[in-house]
Short mmCIF file of C-alpha atoms and ligand atoms in Angstrom, two decimals:
data_model
loop_
_atom_site.label_atom_id
_atom_site.label_comp_id
_atom_site.label_asym_id
_atom_site.label_seq_id
_atom_site.Cartn_x
_atom_site.Cartn_y
_atom_site.Cartn_z
CA MET A 1 8.50 -3.15 7.57
CA LYS A 2 4.90 -2.03 7.29
CA PHE A 3 2.21 -4.02 5.53
CA PHE A 4 -0.54 -2.03 3.86
CA LEU A 5 -3.53 -3.82 2.37
CA ASP A 6 -4.20 -2.98 -1.28
CA THR A 7 -7.97 -3.31 -1.45
CA ALA A 8 -11.26 -1.47 -1.10
CA ASN A 9 -13.02 -4.60 0.19
CA VAL A 10 -14.06 -4.05 3.79
CA ASP A 11 -14.36 -7.77 4.59
CA GLU A 12 -10.75 -8.33 3.54
CA ILE A 13 -9.64 -5.36 5.62
CA ARG A 14 -11.52 -6.64 8.71
CA GLU A 15 -9.98 -10.11 8.32
CA ALA A 16 -6.41 -8.78 7.91
CA CYS A 17 -6.95 -6.37 10.84
CA SER A 18 -7.86 -9.31 13.05
CA MET A 19 -4.40 -10.74 12.23
CA GLY A 20 -2.79 -7.40 13.11
CA MET A 21 -1.41 -7.15 9.57
CA VAL A 22 -2.85 -3.79 8.54
CA ASP A 23 -0.51 -0.84 9.03
CA GLY A 24 -2.38 1.03 6.31
CA VAL A 25 -4.73 0.62 3.35
CA THR A 26 -4.36 1.74 -0.26
CA THR A 27 -7.15 2.01 -2.78
CA ASN A 28 -7.32 3.19 -6.36
CA PRO A 29 -10.23 4.00 -8.69
CA SER A 30 -10.21 0.47 -10.15
CA LEU A 31 -10.36 -1.17 -6.70
CA ILE A 32 -13.20 1.16 -5.64
CA ALA A 33 -15.12 0.50 -8.88
CA LYS A 34 -14.76 -3.26 -8.30
CA GLU A 35 -16.70 -2.93 -5.04
CA GLY A 36 -19.59 -1.11 -6.81
CA ARG A 37 -20.13 1.18 -3.83
CA ASP A 38 -20.06 4.94 -3.26
CA PHE A 39 -16.44 6.17 -3.08
CA GLU A 40 -16.69 8.37 0.00
CA THR A 41 -18.81 5.87 1.91
CA VAL A 42 -16.20 3.16 1.32
CA ILE A 43 -13.28 5.40 2.34
CA ARG A 44 -15.10 6.50 5.51
CA GLU A 45 -15.96 2.88 6.39
CA ILE A 46 -12.35 1.74 5.85
CA CYS A 47 -11.09 4.56 8.08
CA GLU A 48 -13.54 3.55 10.80
CA ILE A 49 -12.52 -0.13 10.58
CA VAL A 50 -8.81 0.64 11.02
CA GLU A 51 -9.31 3.43 13.58
CA GLY A 52 -7.31 3.01 16.77
CA PRO A 53 -4.83 4.86 18.95
CA ASP A 54 -2.40 5.14 16.02
CA ILE A 55 -3.21 6.82 12.73
CA ILE A 56 -3.52 4.12 10.08
CA PRO A 57 -3.14 5.79 6.67
CA VAL A 58 -5.85 5.11 4.09
CA SER A 59 -4.99 6.23 0.55
CA ALA A 60 -7.84 7.65 -1.55
CA GLU A 61 -7.06 8.78 -5.09
CA VAL A 62 -8.12 11.96 -6.88
CA ILE A 63 -9.83 11.60 -10.25
CA ARG A 64 -9.37 15.07 -11.71
CA LEU A 65 -6.06 15.61 -13.52
CA ASP A 66 -5.87 19.44 -13.62
CA LEU A 67 -4.14 21.21 -10.74
CA GLU A 68 -7.19 23.08 -9.41
CA GLY A 69 -9.34 19.98 -9.70
CA MET A 70 -6.79 17.82 -7.89
CA LEU A 71 -6.41 20.36 -5.09
CA SER A 72 -10.13 20.72 -4.55
CA GLU A 73 -10.70 16.94 -4.54
CA ALA A 74 -7.68 16.41 -2.28
CA ARG A 75 -8.85 18.95 0.31
CA HIS A 76 -12.32 17.39 0.27
CA LEU A 77 -10.95 13.84 0.69
CA ALA A 78 -8.69 14.94 3.54
CA GLU A 79 -11.76 16.19 5.40
CA ILE A 80 -13.48 12.80 5.31
CA HIS A 81 -11.27 11.40 8.08
CA ARG A 82 -7.94 12.19 9.72
CA ASN A 83 -6.53 8.88 8.39
CA VAL A 84 -6.99 9.83 4.73
CA VAL A 85 -3.86 10.18 2.60
CA VAL A 86 -4.50 11.71 -0.80
CA LYS A 87 -3.20 9.70 -3.72
CA ILE A 88 -1.96 11.91 -6.54
CA PRO A 89 -0.91 10.66 -9.99
CA MET A 90 2.71 11.30 -10.99
CA THR A 91 2.25 14.14 -13.50
CA VAL A 92 3.57 17.68 -13.62
CA ASP A 93 0.30 18.99 -12.15
CA GLY A 94 0.43 16.13 -9.66
CA ILE A 95 3.84 17.30 -8.48
CA LYS A 96 2.59 20.89 -8.16
CA ALA A 97 -0.41 19.66 -6.18
CA THR A 98 1.81 17.53 -3.94
CA ARG A 99 3.98 20.56 -3.14
CA ILE A 100 0.96 22.71 -2.22
CA LEU A 101 -0.80 19.97 -0.21
CA SER A 102 2.39 19.16 1.67
CA ARG A 103 2.62 22.81 2.75
CA GLU A 104 -1.01 22.62 3.90
CA GLY A 105 -0.18 19.58 6.05
CA ILE A 106 -2.17 17.12 3.90
CA ASP A 107 -0.44 13.75 3.50
CA THR A 108 0.09 12.58 -0.08
CA ASN A 109 0.93 9.35 -1.85
CA VAL A 110 2.34 9.95 -5.32
CA THR A 111 1.20 7.02 -7.39
CA LEU A 112 1.94 5.38 -10.75
CA VAL A 113 5.68 5.86 -10.28
CA PHE A 114 7.74 3.94 -12.83
CA SER A 115 11.17 5.58 -12.68
CA PRO A 116 13.58 6.60 -9.91
CA LEU A 117 13.63 10.22 -11.08
CA GLN A 118 9.85 10.41 -10.82
CA ALA A 119 10.24 9.24 -7.22
CA LEU A 120 12.96 11.82 -6.59
CA MET A 121 10.72 14.61 -7.91
CA ALA A 122 7.87 13.46 -5.69
CA ALA A 123 10.16 13.42 -2.64
CA LYS A 124 11.47 16.90 -3.46
CA ALA A 125 7.86 18.11 -3.72
CA GLY A 126 7.26 16.87 -0.17
CA ALA A 127 5.31 13.67 -0.82
CA THR A 128 4.64 11.62 2.31
CA TYR A 129 4.75 8.40 0.26
CA VAL A 130 5.71 7.32 -3.26
CA SER A 131 4.27 4.22 -4.87
CA PRO A 132 6.46 2.45 -7.44
CA PHE A 133 4.34 -0.09 -9.36
CA ILE A 134 6.57 -3.10 -9.68
CA GLY A 135 4.21 -5.76 -11.06
CA ARG A 136 3.32 -3.58 -14.02
CA LEU A 137 7.03 -3.18 -14.84
CA ASP A 138 7.56 -6.94 -14.58
CA ASP A 139 4.61 -7.28 -17.00
CA ILE A 140 6.58 -5.40 -19.68
CA SER A 141 9.80 -7.33 -19.00
CA GLN A 142 11.48 -4.66 -16.87
CA GLU A 143 12.75 -5.60 -13.40
CA GLY A 144 10.28 -3.94 -11.03
CA MET A 145 12.46 -4.64 -8.00
CA THR A 146 15.38 -2.71 -9.53
CA LEU A 147 13.21 0.39 -9.38
CA VAL A 148 12.58 -0.16 -5.66
CA GLU A 149 16.28 -0.70 -5.01
CA GLN A 150 17.18 2.57 -6.76
CA ILE A 151 14.51 4.62 -4.99
CA VAL A 152 15.50 3.24 -1.57
CA GLN A 153 19.14 4.09 -2.32
CA ILE A 154 18.37 7.65 -3.48
CA PHE A 155 16.14 8.41 -0.50
CA HIS A 156 18.84 7.03 1.80
CA ASN A 157 21.60 9.08 0.08
CA TYR A 158 19.77 12.34 0.69
CA ALA A 159 17.89 11.44 3.89
CA PHE A 160 14.43 12.07 2.41
CA HIS A 161 11.56 11.41 4.79
CA THR A 162 9.29 10.24 1.95
CA GLN A 163 8.37 6.59 2.52
CA VAL A 164 8.47 3.99 -0.24
CA ILE A 165 5.29 1.97 -0.72
CA VAL A 166 6.03 -0.99 -2.99
CA ALA A 167 2.83 -1.29 -5.03
CA SER A 168 1.42 -3.51 -7.75
CA VAL A 169 2.62 -6.46 -5.69
CA ARG A 170 1.73 -9.73 -7.37
CA ASN A 171 3.42 -12.44 -5.29
CA PRO A 172 5.15 -13.17 -1.95
CA LEU A 173 8.62 -12.81 -3.52
CA HIS A 174 7.89 -9.15 -4.22
CA VAL A 175 7.29 -8.66 -0.49
CA LEU A 176 10.38 -10.63 0.54
CA GLU A 177 12.65 -8.73 -1.85
CA SER A 178 11.14 -5.40 -0.72
CA ALA A 179 11.89 -6.28 2.89
CA LEU A 180 15.47 -7.25 2.06
CA MET A 181 15.96 -3.96 0.19
CA GLY A 182 14.68 -1.96 3.15
CA ALA A 183 11.53 -0.58 1.50
CA ASP A 184 9.37 1.06 4.18
CA ILE A 185 6.09 -0.51 3.13
CA ALA A 186 4.59 -3.09 0.77
CA THR A 187 0.95 -2.68 -0.16
CA ILE A 188 -0.31 -6.20 -0.56
CA PRO A 189 -3.47 -7.66 -2.11
CA PHE A 190 -5.33 -9.86 0.38
CA SER A 191 -4.82 -12.95 -1.80
CA VAL A 192 -1.02 -12.49 -1.69
CA LEU A 193 -1.04 -12.00 2.09
CA GLY A 194 -2.81 -15.35 2.38
CA LYS A 195 -0.13 -17.00 0.23
CA PHE A 196 2.71 -16.24 2.58
CA ALA A 197 0.74 -16.83 5.76
CA SER A 198 0.82 -20.55 5.11
CA HIS A 199 3.47 -23.12 4.23
CA PRO A 200 2.94 -26.77 3.21
CA LEU A 201 5.59 -27.95 5.71
CA THR A 202 3.74 -26.16 8.52
CA ASP A 203 0.53 -28.00 7.56
CA LYS A 204 2.40 -31.29 7.24
CA GLY A 205 4.09 -30.76 10.61
CA ILE A 206 0.80 -30.01 12.37
CA GLN A 207 -0.77 -33.13 10.88
CA SER A 208 2.15 -35.30 11.90
CA PHE A 209 2.10 -33.96 15.51
CA LEU A 210 -1.64 -34.66 15.68
CA ASN A 211 -1.22 -38.20 14.30
CA ASP A 212 1.47 -38.98 16.90
CA TRP A 213 -0.67 -37.48 19.66
CA ASN A 214 -3.70 -39.55 18.68
CA LYS A 215 -1.61 -42.76 18.54
CA PHE A 216 -0.28 -42.02 22.05
CA GLN A 217 -3.84 -41.42 23.38
CA LYS A 218 -4.86 -44.89 22.18
CA CYS A 219 -1.97 -46.60 24.04
O1 G3P B 301 -1.16 -0.41 -5.42
C1 G3P B 301 -1.31 -0.30 -6.77
C2 G3P B 301 -2.06 -1.46 -7.22
O2 G3P B 301 -3.35 -1.35 -6.79
C3 G3P B 301 -1.98 -1.72 -8.68
O3 G3P B 301 -1.84 -3.06 -8.76
O4 G3P B 301 -2.03 -5.24 -9.77
O5 G3P B 301 -3.34 -3.31 -10.70
O6 G3P B 301 -0.88 -3.44 -11.03
P1 G3P B 301 -2.03 -3.80 -10.16
#
């Protein structure tokens, strides 16, 4: 299972990269705005941080919502760096744009997916990735993970190559359940990654080993 980092903060990306936990990065307009920096500069910097022998996908989202606007922004974003994946909102024009961009060889991530049929449309249009937002479904008392389960099943039934990015991840359980369901990727906020890196029994165990070692040294 791949871990993407869901952030536009370059310090977080550097830190997670040093742990080898960054198979990709996803951003959205809200995450970029939070950093208060120029959009293209941030995307270029993220691509340079993750650059290596393998292509590490970095999702950058279009702002325009009309087809021509989306296409022109998408082509421009794709030229920033070879790692850029263009994030397209799940709308009718978004689907049309995805189909055209896929034929041009530009990777796409169809975002704001809240139903399995939206995901199926995106896959049929040739999306490289789809992003079901599970936390936001949980927020309105719908089981976000059920959506992931259904999308994984549908893509498996018809052997789609579109990869499932579980997005709007709020806690470690979302990542665990995604892994058990066979989702390709979870895009994880840095704070959530930190939560499952540690365990109180690991800390307790380390402390107890050190205490025993220090007692033995004094003998
Ligand atoms: O990956 C999508 C994510 O950025 C949205 O997360 O927490 O704003 O629902 P959230």
